[in-house]
Coordinates of C-alpha atoms and ligand atoms in Angstrom, one line a residue:
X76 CA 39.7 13.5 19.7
X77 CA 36.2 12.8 18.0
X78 CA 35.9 13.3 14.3
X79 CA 35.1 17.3 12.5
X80 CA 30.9 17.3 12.3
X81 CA 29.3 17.8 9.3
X82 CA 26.4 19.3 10.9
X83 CA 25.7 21.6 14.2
X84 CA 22.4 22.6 15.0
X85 CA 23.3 25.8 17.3
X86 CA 21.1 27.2 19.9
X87 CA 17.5 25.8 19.7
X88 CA 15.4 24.6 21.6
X89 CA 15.2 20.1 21.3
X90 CA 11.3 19.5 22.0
X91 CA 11.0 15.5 22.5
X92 CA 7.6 13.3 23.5
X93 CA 8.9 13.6 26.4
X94 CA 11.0 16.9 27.1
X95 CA 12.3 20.2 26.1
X96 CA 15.4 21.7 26.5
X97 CA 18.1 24.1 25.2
X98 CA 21.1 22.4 23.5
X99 CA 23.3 21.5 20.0
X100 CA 22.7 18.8 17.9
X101 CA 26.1 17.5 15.8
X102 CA 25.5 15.0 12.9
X103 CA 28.1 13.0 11.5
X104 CA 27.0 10.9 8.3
X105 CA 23.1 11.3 8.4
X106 CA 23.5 10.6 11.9
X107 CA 22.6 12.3 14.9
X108 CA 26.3 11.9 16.8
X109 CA 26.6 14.6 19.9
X110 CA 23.2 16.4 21.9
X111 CA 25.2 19.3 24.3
X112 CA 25.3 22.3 25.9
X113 CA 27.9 23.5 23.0
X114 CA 28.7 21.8 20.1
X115 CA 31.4 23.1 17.4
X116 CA 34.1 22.0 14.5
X117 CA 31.6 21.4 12.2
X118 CA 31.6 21.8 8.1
X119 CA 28.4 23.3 8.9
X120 CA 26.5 25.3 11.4
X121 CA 23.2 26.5 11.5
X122 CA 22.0 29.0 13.4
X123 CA 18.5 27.8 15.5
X124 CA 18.5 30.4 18.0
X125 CA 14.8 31.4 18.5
X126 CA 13.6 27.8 16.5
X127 CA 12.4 24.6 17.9
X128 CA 14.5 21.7 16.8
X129 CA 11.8 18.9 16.3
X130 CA 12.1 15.2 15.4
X131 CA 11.3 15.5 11.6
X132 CA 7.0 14.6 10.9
X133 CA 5.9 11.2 9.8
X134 CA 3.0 11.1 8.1
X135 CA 1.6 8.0 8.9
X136 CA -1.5 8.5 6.5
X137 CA -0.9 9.0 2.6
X138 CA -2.3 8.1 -0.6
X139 CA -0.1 8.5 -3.7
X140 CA -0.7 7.1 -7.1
X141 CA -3.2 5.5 -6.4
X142 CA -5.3 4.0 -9.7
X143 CA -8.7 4.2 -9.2
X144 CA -11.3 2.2 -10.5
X145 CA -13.4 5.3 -12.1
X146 CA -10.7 6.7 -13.9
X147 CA -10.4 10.0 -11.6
X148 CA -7.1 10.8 -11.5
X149 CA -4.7 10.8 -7.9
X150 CA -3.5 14.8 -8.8
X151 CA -0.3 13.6 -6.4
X152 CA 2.5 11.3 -7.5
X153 CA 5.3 10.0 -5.4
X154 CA 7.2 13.3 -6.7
X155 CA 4.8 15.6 -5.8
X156 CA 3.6 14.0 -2.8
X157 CA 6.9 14.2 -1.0
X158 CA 8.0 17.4 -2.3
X159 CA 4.7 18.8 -0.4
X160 CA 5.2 16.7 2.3
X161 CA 8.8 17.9 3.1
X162 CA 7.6 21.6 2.5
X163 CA 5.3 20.8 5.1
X164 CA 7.9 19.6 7.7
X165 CA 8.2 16.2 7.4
X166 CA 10.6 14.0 6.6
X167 CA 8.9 10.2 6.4
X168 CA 5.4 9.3 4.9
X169 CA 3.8 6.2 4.7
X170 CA 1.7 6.1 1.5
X171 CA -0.6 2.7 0.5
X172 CA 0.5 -0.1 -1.5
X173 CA -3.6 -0.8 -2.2
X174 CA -3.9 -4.7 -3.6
X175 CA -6.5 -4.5 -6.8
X176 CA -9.3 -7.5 -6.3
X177 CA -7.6 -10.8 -8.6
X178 CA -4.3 -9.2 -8.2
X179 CA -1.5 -10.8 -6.6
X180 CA -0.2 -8.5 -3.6
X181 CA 3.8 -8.9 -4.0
X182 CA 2.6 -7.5 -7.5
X183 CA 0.9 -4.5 -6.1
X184 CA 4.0 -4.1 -4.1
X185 CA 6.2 -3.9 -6.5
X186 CA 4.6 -2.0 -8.9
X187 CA 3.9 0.7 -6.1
X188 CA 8.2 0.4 -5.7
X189 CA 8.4 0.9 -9.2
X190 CA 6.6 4.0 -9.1
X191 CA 8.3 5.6 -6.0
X192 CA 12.1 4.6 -7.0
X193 CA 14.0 7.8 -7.6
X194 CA 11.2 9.8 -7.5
X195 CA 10.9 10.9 -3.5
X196 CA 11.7 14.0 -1.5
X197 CA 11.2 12.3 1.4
X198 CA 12.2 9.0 3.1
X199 CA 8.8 6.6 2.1
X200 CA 7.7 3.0 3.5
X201 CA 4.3 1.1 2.7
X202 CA 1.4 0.0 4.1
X203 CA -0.6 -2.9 2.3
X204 CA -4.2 -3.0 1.3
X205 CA -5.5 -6.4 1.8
X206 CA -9.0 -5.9 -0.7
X207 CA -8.9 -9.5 -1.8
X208 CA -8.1 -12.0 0.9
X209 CA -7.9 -15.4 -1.3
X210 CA -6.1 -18.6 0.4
X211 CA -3.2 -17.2 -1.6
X212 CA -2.9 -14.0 0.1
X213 CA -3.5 -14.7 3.6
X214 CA -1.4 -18.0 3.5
X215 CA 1.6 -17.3 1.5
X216 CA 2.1 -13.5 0.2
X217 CA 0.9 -11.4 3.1
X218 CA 3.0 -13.5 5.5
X219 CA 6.4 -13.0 3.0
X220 CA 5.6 -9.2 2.9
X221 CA 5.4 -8.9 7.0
X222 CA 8.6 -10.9 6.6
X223 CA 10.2 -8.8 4.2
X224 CA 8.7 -5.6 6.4
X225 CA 5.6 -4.4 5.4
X226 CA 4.2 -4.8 8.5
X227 CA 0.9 -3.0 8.6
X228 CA -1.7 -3.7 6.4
X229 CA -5.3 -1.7 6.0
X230 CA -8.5 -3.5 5.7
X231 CA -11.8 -1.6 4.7
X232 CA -15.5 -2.3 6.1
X233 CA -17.1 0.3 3.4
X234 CA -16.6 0.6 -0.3
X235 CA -17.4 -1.5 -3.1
X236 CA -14.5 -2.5 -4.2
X237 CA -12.4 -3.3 -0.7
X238 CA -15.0 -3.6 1.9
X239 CA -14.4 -7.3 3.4
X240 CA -17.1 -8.9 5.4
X241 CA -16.8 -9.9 9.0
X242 CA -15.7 -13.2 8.4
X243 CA -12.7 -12.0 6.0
X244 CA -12.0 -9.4 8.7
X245 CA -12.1 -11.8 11.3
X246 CA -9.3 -14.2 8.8
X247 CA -7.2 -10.9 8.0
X248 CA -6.9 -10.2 12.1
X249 CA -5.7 -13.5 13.0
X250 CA -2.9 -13.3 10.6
X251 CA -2.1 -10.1 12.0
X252 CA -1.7 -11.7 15.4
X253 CA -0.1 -14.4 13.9
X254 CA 2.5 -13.0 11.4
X255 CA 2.7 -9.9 14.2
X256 CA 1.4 -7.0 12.0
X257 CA -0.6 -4.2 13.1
X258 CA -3.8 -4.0 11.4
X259 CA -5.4 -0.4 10.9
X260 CA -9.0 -0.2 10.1
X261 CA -11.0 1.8 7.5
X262 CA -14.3 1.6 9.9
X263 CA -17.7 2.6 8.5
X264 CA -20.7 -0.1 8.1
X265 CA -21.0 -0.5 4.4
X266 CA -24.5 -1.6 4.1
X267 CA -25.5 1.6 6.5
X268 CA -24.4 3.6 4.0
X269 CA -25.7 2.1 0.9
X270 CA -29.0 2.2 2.5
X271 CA -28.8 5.9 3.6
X272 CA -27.4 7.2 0.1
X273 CA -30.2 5.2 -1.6
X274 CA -32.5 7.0 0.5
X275 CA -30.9 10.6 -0.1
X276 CA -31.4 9.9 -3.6
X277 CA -35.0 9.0 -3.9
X278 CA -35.3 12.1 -1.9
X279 CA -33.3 14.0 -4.7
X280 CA -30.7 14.7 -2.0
X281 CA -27.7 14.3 -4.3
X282 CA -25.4 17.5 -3.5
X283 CA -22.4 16.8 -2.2
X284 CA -23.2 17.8 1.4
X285 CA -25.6 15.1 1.6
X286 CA -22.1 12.9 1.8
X287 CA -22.1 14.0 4.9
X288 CA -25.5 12.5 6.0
X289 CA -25.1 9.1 4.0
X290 CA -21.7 8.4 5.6
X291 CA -23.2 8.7 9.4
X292 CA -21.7 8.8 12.5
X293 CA -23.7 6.2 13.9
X294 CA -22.2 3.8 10.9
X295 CA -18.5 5.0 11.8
X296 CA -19.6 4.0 15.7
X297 CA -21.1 0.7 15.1
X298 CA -18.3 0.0 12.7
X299 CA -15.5 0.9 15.4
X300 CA -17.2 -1.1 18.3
X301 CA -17.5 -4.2 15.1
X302 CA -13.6 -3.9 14.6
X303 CA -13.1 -3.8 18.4
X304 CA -15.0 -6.8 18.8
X305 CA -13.0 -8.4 16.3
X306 CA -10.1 -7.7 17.3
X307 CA -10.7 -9.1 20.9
X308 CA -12.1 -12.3 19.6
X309 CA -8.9 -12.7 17.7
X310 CA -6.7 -11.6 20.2
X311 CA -4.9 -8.6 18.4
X312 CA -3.7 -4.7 18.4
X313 CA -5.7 -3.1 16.1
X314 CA -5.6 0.7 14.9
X315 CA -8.3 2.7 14.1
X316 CA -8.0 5.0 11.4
X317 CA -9.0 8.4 10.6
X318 CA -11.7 8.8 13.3
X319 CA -13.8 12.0 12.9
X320 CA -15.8 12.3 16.3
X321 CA -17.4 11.8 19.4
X322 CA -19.2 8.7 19.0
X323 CA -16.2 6.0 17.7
X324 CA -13.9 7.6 20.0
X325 CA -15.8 6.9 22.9
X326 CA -15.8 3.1 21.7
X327 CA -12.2 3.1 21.1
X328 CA -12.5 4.9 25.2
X329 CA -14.3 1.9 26.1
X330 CA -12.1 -1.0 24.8
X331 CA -9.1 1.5 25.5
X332 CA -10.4 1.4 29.4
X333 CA -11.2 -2.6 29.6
X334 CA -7.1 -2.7 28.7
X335 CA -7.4 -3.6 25.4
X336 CA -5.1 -2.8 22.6
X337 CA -7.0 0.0 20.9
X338 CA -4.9 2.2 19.0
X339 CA -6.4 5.6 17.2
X340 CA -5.3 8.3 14.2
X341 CA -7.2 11.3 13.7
X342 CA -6.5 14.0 10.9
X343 CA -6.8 17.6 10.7
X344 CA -9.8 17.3 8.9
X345 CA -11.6 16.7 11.9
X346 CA -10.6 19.4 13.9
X347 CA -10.8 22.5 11.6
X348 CA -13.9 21.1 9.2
X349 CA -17.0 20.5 10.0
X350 CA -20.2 18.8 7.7
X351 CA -21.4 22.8 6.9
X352 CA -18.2 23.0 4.5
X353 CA -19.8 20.1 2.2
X354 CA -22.5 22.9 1.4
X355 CA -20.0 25.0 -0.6
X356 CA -22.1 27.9 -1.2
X357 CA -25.3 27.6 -1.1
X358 CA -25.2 23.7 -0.9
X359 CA -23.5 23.9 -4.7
X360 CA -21.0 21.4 -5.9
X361 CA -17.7 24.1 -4.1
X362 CA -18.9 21.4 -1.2
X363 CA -17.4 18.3 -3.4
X364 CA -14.1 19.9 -2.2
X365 CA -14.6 18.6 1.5
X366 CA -16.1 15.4 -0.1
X367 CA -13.5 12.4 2.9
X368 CA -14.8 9.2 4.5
X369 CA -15.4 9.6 7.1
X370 CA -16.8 13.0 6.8
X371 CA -16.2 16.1 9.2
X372 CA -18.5 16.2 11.3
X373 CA -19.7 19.2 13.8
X374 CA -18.2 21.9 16.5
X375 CA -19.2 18.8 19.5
X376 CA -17.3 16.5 17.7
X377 CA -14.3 18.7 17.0
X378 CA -14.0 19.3 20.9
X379 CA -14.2 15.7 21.9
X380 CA -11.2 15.2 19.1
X381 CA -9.3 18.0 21.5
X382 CA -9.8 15.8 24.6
X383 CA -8.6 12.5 22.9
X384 CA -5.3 14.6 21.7
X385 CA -4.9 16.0 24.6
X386 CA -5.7 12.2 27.1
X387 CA -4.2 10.0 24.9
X388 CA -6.8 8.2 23.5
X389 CA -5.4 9.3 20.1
X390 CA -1.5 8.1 19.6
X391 CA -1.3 9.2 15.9
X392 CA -2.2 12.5 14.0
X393 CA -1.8 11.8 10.2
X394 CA -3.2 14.1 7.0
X395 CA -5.3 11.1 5.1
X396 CA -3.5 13.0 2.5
X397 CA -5.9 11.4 -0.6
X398 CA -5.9 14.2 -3.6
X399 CA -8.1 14.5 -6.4
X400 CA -8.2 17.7 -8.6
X401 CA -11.3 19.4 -8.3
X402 CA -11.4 20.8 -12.0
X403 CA -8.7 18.2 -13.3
X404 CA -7.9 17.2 -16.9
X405 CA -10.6 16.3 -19.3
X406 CA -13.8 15.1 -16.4
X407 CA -10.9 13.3 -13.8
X408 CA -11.1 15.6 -11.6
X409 CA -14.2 16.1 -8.2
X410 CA -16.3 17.9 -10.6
X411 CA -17.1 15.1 -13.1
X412 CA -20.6 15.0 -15.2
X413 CA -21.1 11.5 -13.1
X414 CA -20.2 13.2 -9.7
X415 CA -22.9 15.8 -10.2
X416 CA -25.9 13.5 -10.7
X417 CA -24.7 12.6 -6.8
X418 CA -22.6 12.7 -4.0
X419 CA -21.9 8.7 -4.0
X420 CA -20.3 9.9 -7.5
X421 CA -17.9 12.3 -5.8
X422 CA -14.2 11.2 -5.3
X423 CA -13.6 10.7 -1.7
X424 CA -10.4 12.2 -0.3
X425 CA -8.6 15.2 0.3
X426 CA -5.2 16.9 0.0
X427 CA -3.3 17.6 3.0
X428 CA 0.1 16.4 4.2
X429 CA 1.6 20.3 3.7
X430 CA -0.9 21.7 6.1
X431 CA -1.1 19.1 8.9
X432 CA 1.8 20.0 11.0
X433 CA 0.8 23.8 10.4
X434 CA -2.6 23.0 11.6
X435 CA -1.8 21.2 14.3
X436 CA 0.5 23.3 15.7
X437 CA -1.2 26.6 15.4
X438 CA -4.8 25.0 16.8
X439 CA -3.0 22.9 19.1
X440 CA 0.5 24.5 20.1
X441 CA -0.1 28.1 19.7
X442 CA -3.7 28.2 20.9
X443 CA -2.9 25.9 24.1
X444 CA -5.0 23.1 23.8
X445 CA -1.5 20.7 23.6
X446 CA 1.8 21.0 24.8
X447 CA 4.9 21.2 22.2
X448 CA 5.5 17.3 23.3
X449 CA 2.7 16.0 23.1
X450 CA 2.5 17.4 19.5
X451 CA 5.8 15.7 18.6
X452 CA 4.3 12.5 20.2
X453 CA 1.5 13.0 18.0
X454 CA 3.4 13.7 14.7
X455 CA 6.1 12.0 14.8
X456 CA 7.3 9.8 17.5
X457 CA 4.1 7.5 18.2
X458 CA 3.6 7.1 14.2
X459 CA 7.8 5.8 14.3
X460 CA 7.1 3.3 17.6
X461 CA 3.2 2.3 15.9
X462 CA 5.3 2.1 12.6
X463 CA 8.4 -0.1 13.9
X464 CA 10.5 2.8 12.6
X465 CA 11.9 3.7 16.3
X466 CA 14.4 4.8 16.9
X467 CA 16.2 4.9 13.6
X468 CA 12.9 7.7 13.2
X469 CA 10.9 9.7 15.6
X470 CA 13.6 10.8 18.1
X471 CA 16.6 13.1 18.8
X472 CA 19.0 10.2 20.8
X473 CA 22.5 9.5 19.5
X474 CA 22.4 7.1 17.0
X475 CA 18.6 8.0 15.1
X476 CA 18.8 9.4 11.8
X477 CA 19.1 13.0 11.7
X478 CA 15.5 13.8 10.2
X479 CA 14.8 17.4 11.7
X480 CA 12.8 19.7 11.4
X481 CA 13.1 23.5 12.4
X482 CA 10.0 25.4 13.3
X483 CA 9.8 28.6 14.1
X484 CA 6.1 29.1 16.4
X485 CA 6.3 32.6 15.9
X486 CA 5.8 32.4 12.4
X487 CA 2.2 33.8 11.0
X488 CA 1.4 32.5 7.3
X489 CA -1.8 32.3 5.5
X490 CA -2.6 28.8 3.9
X491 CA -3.0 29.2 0.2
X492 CA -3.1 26.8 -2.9
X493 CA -0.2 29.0 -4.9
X494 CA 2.1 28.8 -1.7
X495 CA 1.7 25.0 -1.0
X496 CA 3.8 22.7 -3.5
X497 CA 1.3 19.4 -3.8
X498 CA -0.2 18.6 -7.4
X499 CA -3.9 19.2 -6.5
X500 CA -5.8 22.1 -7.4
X501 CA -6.7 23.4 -4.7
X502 CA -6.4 23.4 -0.5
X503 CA -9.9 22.7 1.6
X504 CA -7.8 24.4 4.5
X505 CA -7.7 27.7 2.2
X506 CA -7.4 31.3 4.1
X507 CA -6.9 29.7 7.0
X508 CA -4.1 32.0 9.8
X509 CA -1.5 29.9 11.1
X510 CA 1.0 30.6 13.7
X511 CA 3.9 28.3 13.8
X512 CA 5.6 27.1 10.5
X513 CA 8.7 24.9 9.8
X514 CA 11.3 27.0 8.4
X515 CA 13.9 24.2 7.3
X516 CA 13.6 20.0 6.9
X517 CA 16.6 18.1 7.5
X518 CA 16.4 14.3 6.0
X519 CA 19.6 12.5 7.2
X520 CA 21.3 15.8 7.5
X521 CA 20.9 17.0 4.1
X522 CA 18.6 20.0 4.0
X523 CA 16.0 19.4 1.8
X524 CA 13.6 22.6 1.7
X525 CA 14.6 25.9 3.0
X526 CA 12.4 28.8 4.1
X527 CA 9.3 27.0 1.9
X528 CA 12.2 26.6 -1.2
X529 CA 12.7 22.9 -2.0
X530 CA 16.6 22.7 -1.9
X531 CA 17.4 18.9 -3.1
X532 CA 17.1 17.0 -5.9
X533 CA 14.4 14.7 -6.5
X534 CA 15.4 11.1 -5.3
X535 CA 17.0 12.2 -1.9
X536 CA 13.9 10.0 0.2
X537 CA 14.7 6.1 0.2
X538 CA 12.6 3.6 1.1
X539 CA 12.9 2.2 4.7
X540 CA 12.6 -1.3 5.3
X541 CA 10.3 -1.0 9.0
X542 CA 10.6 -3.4 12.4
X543 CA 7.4 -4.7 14.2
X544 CA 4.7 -2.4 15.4
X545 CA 5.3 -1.1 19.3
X546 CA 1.7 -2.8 19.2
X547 CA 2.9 -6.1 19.1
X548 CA 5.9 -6.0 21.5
X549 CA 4.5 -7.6 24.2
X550 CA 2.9 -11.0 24.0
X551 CA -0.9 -10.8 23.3
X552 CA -3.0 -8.9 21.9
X553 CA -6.5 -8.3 23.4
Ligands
LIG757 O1 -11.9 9.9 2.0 C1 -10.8 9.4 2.2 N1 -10.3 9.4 3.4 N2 -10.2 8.7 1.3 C2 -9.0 8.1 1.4 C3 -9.2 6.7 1.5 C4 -9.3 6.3 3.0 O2 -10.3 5.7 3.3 O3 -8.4 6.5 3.7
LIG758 ZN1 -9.8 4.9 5.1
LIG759 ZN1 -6.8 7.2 3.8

């Protein structure tokens, strides 16, 4: 006779990447341990009848604590981030461990531990920042830290302070394919950018919506097809972060359709926004509040996102969840004296990784643009294989961890900044209708929020040590 349950999930529906069906779900130990037609001797039992029982959400796209070189302030910690995140249905997220230029990056790391230990909701891994790659770093550290499991690493081709050149990009990729770590790009051509903002300004175009024009699509194109290029000369699976529209997804199309290794995020930024939010009202500074890189784009571009979520040419669907206050304490906030002599001023970023599940669902799900699995592919499974946190994360099979999450898709809510439990000020996705919420997160069988109440302590979330990218299993690259 098996061992009493702790746990029965009774009478939802299981929704998969792959499948959907009718069943109970008995956890023993943080561990999903039976999946049949009827389940029971459990300590507990909860009642899913009418709820989907979904792999938990990984966000695979966070920014926490981050310092910044300005002195505006991140408005989310690791507390706050992962309280949100769970409230929004997920139950991993994979914040940045982002190396300072002259700073060692098994520093960064560790400081980055220091500031998550005991302080999570949800289970947390890293990705590293490579912003300064010395000798050093590319011969000795970043090696360890794949080793030791940090095995995706983010490289910029915009910003001052992290944009490498091509020849550093080039360097970074091949110890990627060498150390076997899947490298996810931050594409936009820096000096495009520079050029067009300098040009805004002379024009007195300096309101925040001019963001929008400075940060180009044609930069975030010719910087996708640049980081494609490289990563076929180099032989390596890359992934291409946070694209916004038509233009670099056709490249990653093109590369995707010569059989290369092209992998792609997108965000809900990109299908709900578009560049006429950066106006605010009357082009005022309300528009700083949409202030990302890249920038939403327009109504085309949004429906060319649709088809790659709906094809495939998108595997991951993360938040970019990157908070700054908009008022904030004493000038750290968006709407800073400096950040309204000009957009380039403006903190980029927004908050997000409550409302991306929500948003996905209801504009994806509910409207029937995607199926139920291909929105768990998108949100949760793809980021665990991408991630190397599969199977332990990202699936309902005997064995996985018993991250859940129960979503009820009849649900209606309204998105609003006093409902949503991150630290920042405000929501960009405010007023917006949603059908389909989660109504309970499971991390390792412990409920951790409950009907939008978070139920555990802080310090439940550990940090998961993570395998080799699905990327890389197979030999070569590109
Ligand atoms: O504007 C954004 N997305 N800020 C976050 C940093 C990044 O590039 O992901
Ligand atoms: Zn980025
Ligand atoms: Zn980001």
């Amino acid at each position: 006779m098996r061992e009493r349950l702790d746990l029965i999930i009774r009478g939802g529906t299981l929704v998969t990447a792959s499948d959907r069906y009718r069943a109970d779900l008995g956890v023993k130990d943080g561990r999903i341990v039976e999946i049949a037609a009827a389940l029971s001797d459990a300590d507990e039992v909860i009642d899913a009848t009418g709820l989907l029982v979904l792999p938990g959400g990984i966000d695979a796209h966070v920014h926490l604590a981050q310092p910044t070189s300005d002195g505006t302030v991140m408005a989310d910690d690791f507390e706050t981030g992962t309280r949100s995140a769970a409230a929004g249905g997920n139950t991993t997220v994979l914040p940045f461990a982002m190396q300072q230029k002259g700073s060692s990056l098994r520093d960064c790391v560790q400081d980055y531990h220091s500031k998550a230990e005991g302080q999570c909701y949800t289970d947390i891994s890293f990705h590293l920042v490579i912003s300064d790659p010395t000798p050093q770093v590319l011969g000795q550290e970043l090696p360890a830290l794949v080793r030791d499991g940090y095995t995706s690493f983010k490289v910029f081709m915009t910003y001052d302070d992290l944009v490498l050149n091509d020849a550093e990009l080039l360097e970074v990729f091949d110890v990627a394919r060498r150390e076997r770590a899947l490298v996810m790009v931050h594409a936009e051509g820096h000096d495009a950018i520079k050029y067009m903002t300098q040009r805004l300004e002379d024009e007195g175009k300096t309101a925040p919506y001019y963001h929008a024009e400075a940060h180009h699509q044609a930069a975030e194109r010719e910087a996708t097809h640049r980081a494609i290029s490289h990563a076929q000369m180099t032989d390596v699976p890359v992934m291409i972060v946070h694209v916004s529209g038509r233009d670099p997804m056709e490249q990653i199309q093109w590369a995707q359709r010569r059989g290369m290794k092209v992998h792609a995020e997108t965000c809900p930024q990109y299908i709900v926004l578009t560049r006429d939010d950066l106006k605010g009202l009357n082009m005022d500074f309300e528009g700083a509040k949409y202030v990302c890189s890249p920038p939403p784009r327009d109504s085309d571009s949004q429906a060319a996102i649709w088809e790659g979520l709906r094809d495939g040419t998108f595997d991951v669907f993360s938040s970019d969840h990157c908070p700054f206050y908009f008022d904030g304490p004493e000038n750290t906030g968006k709407d800073n004296p400096k950040a309204r002599t000009s957009f380039k001023w403006v903190p980029n970023g927004i908050p997000g990784v409550e409302t991306r599940l929500p948003i996905l669902f209801s504009e994806g799900v509910s409207k029937g643009r995607i199926s139920l699995e291909r929105f768990v592919a998108l949100t949760s499974t793809n980021p665990a294989k991408l991630y190397g946190l599969y199977p332990q994360k990202g699936a309902l099979v005997i064995g996985a961890d018993a991250d859940i999450t129960l979503w009820d898709p009849t649900k209606t809510a309204v998105i609003s900044q006093d409902k949503l439990h991150h630290g920042c000020d405000y929501t960009p996705y405010e007023g917006m209708r949603i059908t389909g919420w989660p109504t309970r997160t499971i991390l390792r069988g412990e409920t951790i929020v409950l009907n939008g109440g978070i139920v555990a302590k802080m310090g439940v979330g550990t940090y998961q040590t993570r395998g080799t990218s699905a990327a890389l299993d197979t030999l070569g690259g590109n």
